[in-house]
mmCIF file of C-alpha atoms in Angstrom:
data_model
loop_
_atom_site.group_PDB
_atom_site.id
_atom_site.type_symbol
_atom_site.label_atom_id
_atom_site.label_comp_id
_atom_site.label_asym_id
_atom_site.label_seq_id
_atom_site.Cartn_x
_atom_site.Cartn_y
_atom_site.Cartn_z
ATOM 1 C CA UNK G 1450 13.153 70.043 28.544
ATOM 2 C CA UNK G 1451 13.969 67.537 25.898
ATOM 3 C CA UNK G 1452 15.218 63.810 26.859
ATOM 4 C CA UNK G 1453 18.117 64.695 25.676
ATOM 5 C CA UNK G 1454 18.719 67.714 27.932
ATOM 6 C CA UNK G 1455 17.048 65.648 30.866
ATOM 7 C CA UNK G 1456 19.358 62.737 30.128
ATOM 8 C CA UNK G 1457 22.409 64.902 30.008
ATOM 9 C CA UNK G 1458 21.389 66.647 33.444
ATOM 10 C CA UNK G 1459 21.253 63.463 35.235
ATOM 11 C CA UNK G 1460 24.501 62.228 33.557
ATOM 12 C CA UNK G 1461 25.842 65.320 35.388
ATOM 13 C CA UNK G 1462 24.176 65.054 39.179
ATOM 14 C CA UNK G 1463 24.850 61.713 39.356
ATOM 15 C CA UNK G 1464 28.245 61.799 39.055
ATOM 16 C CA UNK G 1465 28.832 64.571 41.318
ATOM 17 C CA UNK G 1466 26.672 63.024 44.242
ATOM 18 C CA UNK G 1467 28.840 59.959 43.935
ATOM 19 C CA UNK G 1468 31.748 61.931 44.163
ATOM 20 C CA UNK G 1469 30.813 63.901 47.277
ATOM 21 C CA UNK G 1470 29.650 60.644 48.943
ATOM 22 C CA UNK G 1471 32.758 58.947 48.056
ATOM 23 C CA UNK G 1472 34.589 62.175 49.149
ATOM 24 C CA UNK G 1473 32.999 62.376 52.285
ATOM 25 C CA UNK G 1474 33.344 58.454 53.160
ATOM 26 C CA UNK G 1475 37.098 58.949 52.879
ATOM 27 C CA UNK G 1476 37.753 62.048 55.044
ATOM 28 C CA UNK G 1477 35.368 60.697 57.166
ATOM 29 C CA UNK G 1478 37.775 56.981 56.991
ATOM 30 C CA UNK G 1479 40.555 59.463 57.664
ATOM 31 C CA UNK G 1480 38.995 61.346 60.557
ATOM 32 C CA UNK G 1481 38.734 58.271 62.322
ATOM 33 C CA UNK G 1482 41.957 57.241 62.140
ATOM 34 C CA UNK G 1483 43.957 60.425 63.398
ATOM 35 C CA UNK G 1484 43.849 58.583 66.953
ATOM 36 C CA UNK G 1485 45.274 55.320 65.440
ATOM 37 C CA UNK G 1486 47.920 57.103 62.932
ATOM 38 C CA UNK G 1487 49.166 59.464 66.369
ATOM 39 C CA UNK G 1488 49.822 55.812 68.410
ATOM 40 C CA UNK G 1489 51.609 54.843 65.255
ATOM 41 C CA UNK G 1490 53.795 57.447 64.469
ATOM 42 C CA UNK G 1491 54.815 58.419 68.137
ATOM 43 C CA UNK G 1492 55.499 54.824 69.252
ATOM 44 C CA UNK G 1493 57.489 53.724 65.909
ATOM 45 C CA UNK G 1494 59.337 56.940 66.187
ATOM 46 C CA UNK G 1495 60.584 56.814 70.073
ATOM 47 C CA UNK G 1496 60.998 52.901 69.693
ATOM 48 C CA UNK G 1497 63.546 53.754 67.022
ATOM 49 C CA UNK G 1498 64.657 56.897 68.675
ATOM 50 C CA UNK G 1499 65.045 54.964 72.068
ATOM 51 C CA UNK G 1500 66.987 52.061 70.163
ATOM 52 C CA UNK G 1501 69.352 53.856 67.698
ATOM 53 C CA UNK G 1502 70.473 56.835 70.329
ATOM 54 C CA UNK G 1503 70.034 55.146 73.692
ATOM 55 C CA UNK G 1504 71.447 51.722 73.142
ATOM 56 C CA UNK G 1505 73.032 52.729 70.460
ATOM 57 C CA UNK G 1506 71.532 50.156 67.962
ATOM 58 C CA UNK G 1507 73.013 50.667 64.587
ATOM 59 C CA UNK G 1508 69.973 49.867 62.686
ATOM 60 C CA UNK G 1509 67.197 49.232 64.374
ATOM 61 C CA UNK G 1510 64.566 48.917 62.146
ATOM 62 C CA UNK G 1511 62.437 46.004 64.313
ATOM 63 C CA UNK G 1512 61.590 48.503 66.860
ATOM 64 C CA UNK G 1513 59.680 50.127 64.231
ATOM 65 C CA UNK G 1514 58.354 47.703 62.082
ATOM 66 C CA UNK G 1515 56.863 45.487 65.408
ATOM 67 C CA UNK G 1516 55.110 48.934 66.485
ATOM 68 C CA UNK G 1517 53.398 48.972 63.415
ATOM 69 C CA UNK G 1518 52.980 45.755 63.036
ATOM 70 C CA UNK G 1519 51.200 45.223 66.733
ATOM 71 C CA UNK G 1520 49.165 48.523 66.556
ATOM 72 C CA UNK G 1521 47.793 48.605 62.860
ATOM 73 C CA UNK G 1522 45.016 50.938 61.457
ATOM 74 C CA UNK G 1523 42.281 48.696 63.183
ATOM 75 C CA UNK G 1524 39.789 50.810 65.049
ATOM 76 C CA UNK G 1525 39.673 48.294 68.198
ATOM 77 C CA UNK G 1526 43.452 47.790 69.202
ATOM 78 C CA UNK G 1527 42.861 46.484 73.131
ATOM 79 C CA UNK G 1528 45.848 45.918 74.919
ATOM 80 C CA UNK G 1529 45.882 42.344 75.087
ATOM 81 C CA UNK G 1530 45.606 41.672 71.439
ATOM 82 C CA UNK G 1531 48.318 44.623 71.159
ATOM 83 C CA UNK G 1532 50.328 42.504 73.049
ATOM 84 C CA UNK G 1533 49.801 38.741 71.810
ATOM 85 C CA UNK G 1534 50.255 40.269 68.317
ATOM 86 C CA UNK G 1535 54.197 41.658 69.873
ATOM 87 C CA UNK G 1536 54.375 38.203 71.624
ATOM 88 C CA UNK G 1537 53.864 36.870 68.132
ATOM 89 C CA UNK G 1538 56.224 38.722 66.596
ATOM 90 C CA UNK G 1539 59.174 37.615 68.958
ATOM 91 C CA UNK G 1540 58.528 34.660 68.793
ATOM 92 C CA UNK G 1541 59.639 34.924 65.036
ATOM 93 C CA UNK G 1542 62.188 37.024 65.456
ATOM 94 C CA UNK G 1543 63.531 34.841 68.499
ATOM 95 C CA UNK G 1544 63.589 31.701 65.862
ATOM 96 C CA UNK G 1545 65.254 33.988 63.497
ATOM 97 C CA UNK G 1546 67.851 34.657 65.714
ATOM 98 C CA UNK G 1547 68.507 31.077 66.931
ATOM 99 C CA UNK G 1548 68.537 29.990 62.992
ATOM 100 C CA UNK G 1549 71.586 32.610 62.287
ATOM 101 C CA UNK G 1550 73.438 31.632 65.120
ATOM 102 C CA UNK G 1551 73.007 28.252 64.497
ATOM 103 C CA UNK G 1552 73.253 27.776 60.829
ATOM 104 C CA UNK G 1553 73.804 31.446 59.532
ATOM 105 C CA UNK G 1554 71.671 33.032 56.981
ATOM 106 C CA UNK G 1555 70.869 31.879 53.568
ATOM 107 C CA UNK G 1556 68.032 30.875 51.320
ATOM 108 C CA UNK G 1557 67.361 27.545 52.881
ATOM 109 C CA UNK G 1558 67.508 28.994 56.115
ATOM 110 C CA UNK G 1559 65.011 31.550 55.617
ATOM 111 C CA UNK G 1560 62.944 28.332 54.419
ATOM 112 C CA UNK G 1561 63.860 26.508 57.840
ATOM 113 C CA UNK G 1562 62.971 29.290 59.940
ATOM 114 C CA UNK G 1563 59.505 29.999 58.150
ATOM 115 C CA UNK G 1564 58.475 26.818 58.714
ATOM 116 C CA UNK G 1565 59.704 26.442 62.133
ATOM 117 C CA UNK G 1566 57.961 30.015 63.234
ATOM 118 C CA UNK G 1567 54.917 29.105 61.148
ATOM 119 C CA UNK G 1568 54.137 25.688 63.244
ATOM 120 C CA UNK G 1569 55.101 26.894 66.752
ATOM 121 C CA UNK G 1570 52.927 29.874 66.145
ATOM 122 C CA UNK G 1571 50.200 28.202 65.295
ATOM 123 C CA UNK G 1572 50.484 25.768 67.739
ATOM 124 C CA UNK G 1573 50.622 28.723 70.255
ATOM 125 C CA UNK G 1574 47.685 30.727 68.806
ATOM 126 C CA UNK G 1575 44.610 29.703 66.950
ATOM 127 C CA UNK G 1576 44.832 33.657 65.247
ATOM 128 C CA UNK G 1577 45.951 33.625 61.806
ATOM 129 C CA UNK G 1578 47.561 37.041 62.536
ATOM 130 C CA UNK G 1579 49.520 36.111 65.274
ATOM 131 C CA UNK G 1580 50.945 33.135 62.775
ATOM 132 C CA UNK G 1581 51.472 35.831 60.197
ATOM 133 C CA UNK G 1582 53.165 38.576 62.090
ATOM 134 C CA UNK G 1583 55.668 36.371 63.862
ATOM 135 C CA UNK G 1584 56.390 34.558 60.163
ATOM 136 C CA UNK G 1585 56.943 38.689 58.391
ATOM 137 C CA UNK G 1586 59.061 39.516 61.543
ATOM 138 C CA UNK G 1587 61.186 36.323 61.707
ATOM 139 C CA UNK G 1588 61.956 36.896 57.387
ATOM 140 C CA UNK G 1589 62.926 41.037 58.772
ATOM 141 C CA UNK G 1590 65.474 39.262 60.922
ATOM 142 C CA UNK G 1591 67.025 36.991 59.082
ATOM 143 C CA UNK G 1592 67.447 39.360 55.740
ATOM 144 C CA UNK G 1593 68.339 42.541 57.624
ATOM 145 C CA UNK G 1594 71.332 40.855 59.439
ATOM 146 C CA UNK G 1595 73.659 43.719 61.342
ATOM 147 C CA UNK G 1596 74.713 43.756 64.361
ATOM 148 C CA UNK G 1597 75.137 41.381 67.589
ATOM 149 C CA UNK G 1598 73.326 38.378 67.814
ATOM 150 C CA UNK G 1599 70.095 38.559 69.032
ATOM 151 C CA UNK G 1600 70.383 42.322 68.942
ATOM 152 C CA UNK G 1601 66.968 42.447 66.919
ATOM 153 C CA UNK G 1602 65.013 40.328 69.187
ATOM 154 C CA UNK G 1603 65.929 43.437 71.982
ATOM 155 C CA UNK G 1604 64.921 45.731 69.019
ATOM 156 C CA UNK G 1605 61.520 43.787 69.092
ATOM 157 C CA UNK G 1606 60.840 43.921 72.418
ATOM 158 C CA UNK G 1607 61.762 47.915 72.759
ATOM 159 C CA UNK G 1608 58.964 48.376 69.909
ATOM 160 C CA UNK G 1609 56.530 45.779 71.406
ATOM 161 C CA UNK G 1610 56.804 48.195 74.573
ATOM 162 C CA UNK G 1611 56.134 51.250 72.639
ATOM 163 C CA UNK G 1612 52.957 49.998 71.170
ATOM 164 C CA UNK G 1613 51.782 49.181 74.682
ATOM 165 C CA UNK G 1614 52.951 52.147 76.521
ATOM 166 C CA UNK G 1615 51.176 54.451 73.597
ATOM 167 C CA UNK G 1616 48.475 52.376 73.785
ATOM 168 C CA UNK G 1617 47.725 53.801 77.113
ATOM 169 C CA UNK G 1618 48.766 57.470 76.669
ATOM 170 C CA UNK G 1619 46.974 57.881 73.531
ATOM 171 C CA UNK G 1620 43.774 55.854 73.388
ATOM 172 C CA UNK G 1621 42.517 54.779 70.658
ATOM 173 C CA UNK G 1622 38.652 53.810 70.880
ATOM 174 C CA UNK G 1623 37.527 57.159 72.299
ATOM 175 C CA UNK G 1624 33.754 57.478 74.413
ATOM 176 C CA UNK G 1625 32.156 59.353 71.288
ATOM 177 C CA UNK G 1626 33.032 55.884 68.957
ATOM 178 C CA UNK G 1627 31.324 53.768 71.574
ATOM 179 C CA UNK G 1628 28.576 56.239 71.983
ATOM 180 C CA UNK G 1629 28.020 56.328 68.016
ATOM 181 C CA UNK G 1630 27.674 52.545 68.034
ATOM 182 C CA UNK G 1631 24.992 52.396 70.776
ATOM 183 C CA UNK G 1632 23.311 55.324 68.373
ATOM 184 C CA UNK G 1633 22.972 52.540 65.725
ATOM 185 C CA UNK G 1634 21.857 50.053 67.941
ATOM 186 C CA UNK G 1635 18.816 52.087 69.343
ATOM 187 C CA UNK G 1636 18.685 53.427 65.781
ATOM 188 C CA UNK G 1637 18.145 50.083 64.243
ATOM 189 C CA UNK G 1638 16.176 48.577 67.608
ATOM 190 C CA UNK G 1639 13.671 51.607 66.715
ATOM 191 C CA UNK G 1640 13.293 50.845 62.868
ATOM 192 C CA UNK G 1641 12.141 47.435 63.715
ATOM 193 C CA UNK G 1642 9.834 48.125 66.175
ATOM 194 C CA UNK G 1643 8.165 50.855 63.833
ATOM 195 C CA UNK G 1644 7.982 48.455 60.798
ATOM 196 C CA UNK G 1645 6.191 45.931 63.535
ATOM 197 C CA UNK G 1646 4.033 48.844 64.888
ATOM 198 C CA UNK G 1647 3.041 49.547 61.583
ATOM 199 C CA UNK G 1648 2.306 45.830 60.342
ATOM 200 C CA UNK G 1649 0.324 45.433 63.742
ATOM 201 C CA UNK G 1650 -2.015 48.129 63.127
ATOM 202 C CA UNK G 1651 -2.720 47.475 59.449
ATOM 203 C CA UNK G 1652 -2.851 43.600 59.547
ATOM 204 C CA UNK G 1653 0.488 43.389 56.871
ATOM 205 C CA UNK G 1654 2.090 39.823 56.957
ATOM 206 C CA UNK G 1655 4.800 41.450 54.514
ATOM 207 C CA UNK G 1656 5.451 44.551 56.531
ATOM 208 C CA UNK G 1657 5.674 41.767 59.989
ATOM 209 C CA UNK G 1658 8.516 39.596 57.605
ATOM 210 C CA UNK G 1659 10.528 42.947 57.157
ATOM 211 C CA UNK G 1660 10.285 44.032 61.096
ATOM 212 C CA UNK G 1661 11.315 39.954 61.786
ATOM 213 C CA UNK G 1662 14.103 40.509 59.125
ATOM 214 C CA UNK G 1663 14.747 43.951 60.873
ATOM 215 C CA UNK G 1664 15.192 42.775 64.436
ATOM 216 C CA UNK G 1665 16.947 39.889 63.308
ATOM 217 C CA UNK G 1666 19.683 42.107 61.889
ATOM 218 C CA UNK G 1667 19.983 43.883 65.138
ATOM 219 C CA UNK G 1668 22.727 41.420 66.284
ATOM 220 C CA UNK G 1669 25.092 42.977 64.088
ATOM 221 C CA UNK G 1670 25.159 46.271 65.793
ATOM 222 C CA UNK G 1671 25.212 44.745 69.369
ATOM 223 C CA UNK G 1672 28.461 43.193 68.526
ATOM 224 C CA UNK G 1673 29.833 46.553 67.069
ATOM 225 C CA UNK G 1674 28.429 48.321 70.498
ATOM 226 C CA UNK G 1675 29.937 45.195 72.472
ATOM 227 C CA UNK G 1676 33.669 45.041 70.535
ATOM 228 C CA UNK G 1677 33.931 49.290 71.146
ATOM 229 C CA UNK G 1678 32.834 49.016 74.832
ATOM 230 C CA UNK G 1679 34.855 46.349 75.571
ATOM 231 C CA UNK G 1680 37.632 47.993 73.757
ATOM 232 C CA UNK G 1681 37.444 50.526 75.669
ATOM 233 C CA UNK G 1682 37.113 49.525 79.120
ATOM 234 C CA UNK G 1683 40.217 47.786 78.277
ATOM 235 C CA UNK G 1684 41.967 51.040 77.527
ATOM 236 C CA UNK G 1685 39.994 53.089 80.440
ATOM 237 C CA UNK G 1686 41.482 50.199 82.665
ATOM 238 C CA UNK G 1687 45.469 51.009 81.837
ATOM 239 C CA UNK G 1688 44.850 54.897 80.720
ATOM 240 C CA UNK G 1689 45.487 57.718 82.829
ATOM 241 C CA UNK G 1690 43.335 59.559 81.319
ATOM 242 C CA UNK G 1691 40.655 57.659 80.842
ATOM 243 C CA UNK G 1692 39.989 56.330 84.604
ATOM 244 C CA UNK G 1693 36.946 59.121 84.899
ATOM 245 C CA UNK G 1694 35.459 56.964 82.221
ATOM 246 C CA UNK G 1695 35.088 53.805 83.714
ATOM 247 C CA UNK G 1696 32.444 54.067 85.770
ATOM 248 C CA UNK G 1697 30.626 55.395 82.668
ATOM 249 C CA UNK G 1698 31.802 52.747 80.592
ATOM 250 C CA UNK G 1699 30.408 50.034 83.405
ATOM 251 C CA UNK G 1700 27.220 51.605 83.524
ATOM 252 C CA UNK G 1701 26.828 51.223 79.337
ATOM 253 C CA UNK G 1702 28.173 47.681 79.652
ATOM 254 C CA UNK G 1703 24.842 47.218 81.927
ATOM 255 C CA UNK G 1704 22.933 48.983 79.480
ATOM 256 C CA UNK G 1705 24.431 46.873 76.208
ATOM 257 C CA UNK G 1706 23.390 43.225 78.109
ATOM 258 C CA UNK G 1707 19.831 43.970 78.895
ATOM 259 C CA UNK G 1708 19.320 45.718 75.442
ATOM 260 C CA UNK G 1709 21.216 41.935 73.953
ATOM 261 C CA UNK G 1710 18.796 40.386 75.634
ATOM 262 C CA UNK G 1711 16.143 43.170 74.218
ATOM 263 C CA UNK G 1712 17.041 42.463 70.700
ATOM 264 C CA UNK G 1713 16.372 39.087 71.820
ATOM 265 C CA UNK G 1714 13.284 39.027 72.815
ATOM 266 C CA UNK G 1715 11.860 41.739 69.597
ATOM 267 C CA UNK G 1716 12.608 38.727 67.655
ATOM 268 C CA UNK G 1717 9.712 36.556 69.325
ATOM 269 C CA UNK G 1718 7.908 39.275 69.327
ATOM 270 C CA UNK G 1719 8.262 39.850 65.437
ATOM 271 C CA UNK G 1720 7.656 35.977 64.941
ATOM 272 C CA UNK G 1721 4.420 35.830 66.696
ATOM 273 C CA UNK G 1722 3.704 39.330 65.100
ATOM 274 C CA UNK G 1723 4.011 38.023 61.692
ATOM 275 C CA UNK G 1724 2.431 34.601 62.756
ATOM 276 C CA UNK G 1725 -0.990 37.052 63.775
ATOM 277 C CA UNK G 1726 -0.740 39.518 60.637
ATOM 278 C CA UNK G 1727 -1.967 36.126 58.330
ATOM 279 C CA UNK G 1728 -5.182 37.068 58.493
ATOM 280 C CA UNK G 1729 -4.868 40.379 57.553
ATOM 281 C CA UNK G 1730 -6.800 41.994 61.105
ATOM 282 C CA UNK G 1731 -5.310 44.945 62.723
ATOM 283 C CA UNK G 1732 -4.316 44.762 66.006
ATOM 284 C CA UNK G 1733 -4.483 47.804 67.443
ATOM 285 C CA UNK G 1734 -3.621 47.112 71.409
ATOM 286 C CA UNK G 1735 -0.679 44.948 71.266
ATOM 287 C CA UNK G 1736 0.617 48.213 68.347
ATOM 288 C CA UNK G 1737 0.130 50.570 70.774
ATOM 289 C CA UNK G 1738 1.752 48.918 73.824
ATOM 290 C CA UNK G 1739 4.820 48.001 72.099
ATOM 291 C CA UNK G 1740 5.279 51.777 70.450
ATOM 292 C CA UNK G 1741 5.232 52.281 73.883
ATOM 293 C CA UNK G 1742 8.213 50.234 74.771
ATOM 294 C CA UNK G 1743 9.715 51.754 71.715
ATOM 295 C CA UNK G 1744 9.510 55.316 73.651
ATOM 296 C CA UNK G 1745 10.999 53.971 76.608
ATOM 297 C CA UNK G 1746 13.849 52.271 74.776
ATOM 298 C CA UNK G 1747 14.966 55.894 73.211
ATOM 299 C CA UNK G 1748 14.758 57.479 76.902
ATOM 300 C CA UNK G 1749 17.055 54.766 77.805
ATOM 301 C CA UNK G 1750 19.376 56.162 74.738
ATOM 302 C CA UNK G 1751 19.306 59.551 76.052
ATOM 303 C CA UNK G 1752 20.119 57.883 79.407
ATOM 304 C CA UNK G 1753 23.551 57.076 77.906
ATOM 305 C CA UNK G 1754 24.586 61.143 77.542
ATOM 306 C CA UNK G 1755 22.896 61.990 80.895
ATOM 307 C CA UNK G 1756 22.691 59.281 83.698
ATOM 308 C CA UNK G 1757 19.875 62.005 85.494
ATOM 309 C CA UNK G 1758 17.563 60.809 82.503
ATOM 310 C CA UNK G 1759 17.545 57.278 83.736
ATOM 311 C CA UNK G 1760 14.882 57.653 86.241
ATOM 312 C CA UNK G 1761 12.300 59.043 83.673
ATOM 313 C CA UNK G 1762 13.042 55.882 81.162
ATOM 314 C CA UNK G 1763 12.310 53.891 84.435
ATOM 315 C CA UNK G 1764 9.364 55.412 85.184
ATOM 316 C CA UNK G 1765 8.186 55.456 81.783
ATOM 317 C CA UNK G 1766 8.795 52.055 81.362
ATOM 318 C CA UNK G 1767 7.479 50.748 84.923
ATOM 319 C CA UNK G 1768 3.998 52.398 84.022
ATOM 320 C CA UNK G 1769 3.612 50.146 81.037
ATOM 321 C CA UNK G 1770 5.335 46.971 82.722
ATOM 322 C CA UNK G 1771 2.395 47.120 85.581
ATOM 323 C CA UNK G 1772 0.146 47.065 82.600
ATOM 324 C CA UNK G 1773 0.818 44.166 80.588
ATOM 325 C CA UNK G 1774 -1.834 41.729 81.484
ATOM 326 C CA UNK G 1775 -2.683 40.087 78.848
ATOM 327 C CA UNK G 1776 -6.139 38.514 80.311
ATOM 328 C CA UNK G 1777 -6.844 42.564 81.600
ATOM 329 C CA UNK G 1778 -5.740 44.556 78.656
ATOM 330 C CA UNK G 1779 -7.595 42.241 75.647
ATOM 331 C CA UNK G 1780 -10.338 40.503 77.784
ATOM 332 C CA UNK G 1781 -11.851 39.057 74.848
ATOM 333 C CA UNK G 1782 -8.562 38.613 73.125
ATOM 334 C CA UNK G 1783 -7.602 35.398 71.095
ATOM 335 C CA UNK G 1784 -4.884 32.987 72.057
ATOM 336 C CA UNK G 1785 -2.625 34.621 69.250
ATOM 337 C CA UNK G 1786 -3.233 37.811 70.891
ATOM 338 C CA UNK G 1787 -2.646 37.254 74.415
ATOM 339 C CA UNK G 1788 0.530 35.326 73.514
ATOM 340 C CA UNK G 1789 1.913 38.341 71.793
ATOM 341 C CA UNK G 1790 0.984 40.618 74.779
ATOM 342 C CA UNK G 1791 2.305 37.944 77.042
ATOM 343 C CA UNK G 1792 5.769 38.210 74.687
ATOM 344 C CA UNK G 1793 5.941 41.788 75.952
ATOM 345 C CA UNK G 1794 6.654 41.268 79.366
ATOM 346 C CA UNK G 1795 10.092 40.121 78.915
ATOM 347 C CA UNK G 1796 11.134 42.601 76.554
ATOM 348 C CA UNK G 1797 9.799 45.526 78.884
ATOM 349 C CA UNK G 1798 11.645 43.644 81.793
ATOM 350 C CA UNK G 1799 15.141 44.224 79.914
ATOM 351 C CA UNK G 1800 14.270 47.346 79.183
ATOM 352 C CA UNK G 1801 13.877 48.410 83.258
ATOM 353 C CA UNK G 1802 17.149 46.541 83.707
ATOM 354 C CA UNK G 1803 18.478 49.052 80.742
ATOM 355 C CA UNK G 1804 17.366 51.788 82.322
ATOM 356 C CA UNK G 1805 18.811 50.962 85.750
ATOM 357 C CA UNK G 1806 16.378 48.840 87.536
ATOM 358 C CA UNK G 1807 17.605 45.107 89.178
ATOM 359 C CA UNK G 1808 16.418 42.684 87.399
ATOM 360 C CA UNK G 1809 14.120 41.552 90.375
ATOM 361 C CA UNK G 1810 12.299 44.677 90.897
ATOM 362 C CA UNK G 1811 11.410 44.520 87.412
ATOM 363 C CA UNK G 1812 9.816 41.197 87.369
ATOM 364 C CA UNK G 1813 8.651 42.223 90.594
ATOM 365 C CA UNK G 1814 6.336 45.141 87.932
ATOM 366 C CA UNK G 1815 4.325 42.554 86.596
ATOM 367 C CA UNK G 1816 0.942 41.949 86.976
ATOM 368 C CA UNK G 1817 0.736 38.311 87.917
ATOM 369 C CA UNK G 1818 -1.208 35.930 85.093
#
């Protein structure tokens, strides 16, 4: 094949990959958002519905735009920021109202009530977007003026009740989102423990920067797990259909703290790792122990799926707990190396708590030094 021919075939694949990853990305972006685009369209669509034919509303166009407004395309729409973002918006649309009554409508009025809205907004919320939606709501009201007065602020409040009412009959943060996020977590809790594993055994002060850098990363994905959970234990808490859930959801809430406090404790771990790999020595023991506690912390992931796998991450995990002594297990061990050991015990203590065990009992596991 000529460089020409070799150039011209990877001028082709290239391309194409990108396209089917970009492809994919996007139905993949749109996949997730069928639950949010259902809450939209149902509760913009009966708020208006309910307005227009029930109270016969001549335009009510508030009671959709406030549905759309509080709900959005956001993946974690709780029900209390649902509602401060609706509180928000009446709030603007309440000033709106007061400024037509008061002074009519009118360029300078639009500029009076902006201002107003703006300042008692953000005097009443420190969230941007709450200052935002009540300022876009309360310029709705005072352009689009029909009907009675204060007309649009009942408008409002029919779509602010939409949003929350749909909020509860068609959740939004479903059990496999959460799930997937706790995948990353252990995902990315078991890449840095490998990259440490590996610098451990062949005395690699790079490889030990890269697990540090690794485990120090690991925050990000506990706050993903965290804002999805909490999400939606918020929902399971106001959903009909989700009350089966929240015992489930209460037991991974247990799970998410003690592996927080994990993540935590890797990083020490890591530090003193890379602090040993200087001289180059492999460390064989301390390698071995905390693969180990790697193991355990993937039986605790299957745990998640199927609470009857919790006792066999406990077990697993209280064999090697009773073990970690540092004086016992390296007996001729340097300082360096017994402190490392020694760093184990607290991260194999969360780890029991992960699987299920009071924290006592854990701590209760180790060998006394």
């Amino acid at each position: 094949m000529t460089n020409d021919e070799s150039s011209t075939t990877v001028g082709v694949v290239v391309p194409r990959s990108r396209l089917r990853s970009t492809l994919s990305r996007r139905v993949v972006r749109v996949r997730e958002s069928i639950p949010a685009i259902a809450q939209i369209v149902v509760a913009a669509t009966a708020a208006y519905a309910f307005a227009h034919f029930v109270l016969g509303h001549p335009v009510p166009l508030l009671a959709a735009t406030v549905t759309v407004s509080s709900l959005g395309l956001v993946r974690d729409a709780r029900p209390w920021r649902v509602a401060e973002t609706v509180v928000g918006m009446l709030v603007g649309i309440l000033i709106a109202e007061v400024v037509l009554v008061t002074v009519g409508s009118g360029w300078w009025q639009i500029a009076v009530a902006m201002t107003v809205t703006l300042v008692i907004a953000r005097f009443l919320s420190p969230q941007p977007g709450f200052a935002l939606a009540a300022v876009v709501q309360s310029l709705i009201a005072l352009v689009v003026v029909t009907g009675a007065p204060f007309l649009r602020l009942a408008d409002g409040a029919i779509g602010g009740v939409a949003a929350l009412i749909v909020t509860a009959l068609i959740p939004r943060t479903l059990r496999r989102t959460e799930l997937r996020d706790a995948d990353e977590l252990f995902d990315a809790f078991d890449v840095a423990v490998e990259t440490i594993v590996r610098a451990l055994r062949r005395g690699d002060r790079a490889r030990a920067e890269r697990g540090l850098e690794r485990a120090r990363s690991l925050q990000t994905y506990v706050d993903a797990w965290s804002g999805s959970l909490e999400s939606g234990r918020e929902v399971a808490r106001i959903s009909p259909f989700l009350r089966r859930q929240r015992t489930e959801l209460q037991r991974h809430e247990r799970v998410r703290a003690a592996l927080d406090l994990a993540t935590r404790n890797l990083r020490v771990v890591a530090r003193r790792a890379a602090y040993l790999c200087a001289d180059g020595e492999s460390r064989p023991v301390p390698a071995d122990l905390l693969a180990e506690l790697s193991r355990g912390a993937q039986l605790v992931r299957d745990g998640l799926d199927d609470i009857s796998l919790e006792p066999v991450a406990r077990d697993t995990l209280a064999a090697i707990t009773r073990r970690l002594d540092p004086a016992a297990i390296l007996p001729d061990g340097r300082v360096g190396e017994l402190n490392l050991i020694a760093a184990l015990r607290p991260l194999a203590v969360d780890l029991l708590v992960a699987a299920g065990m009071p924290s006592a009992d854990a701590r209760a596991l180790l060998p006394r030094i």
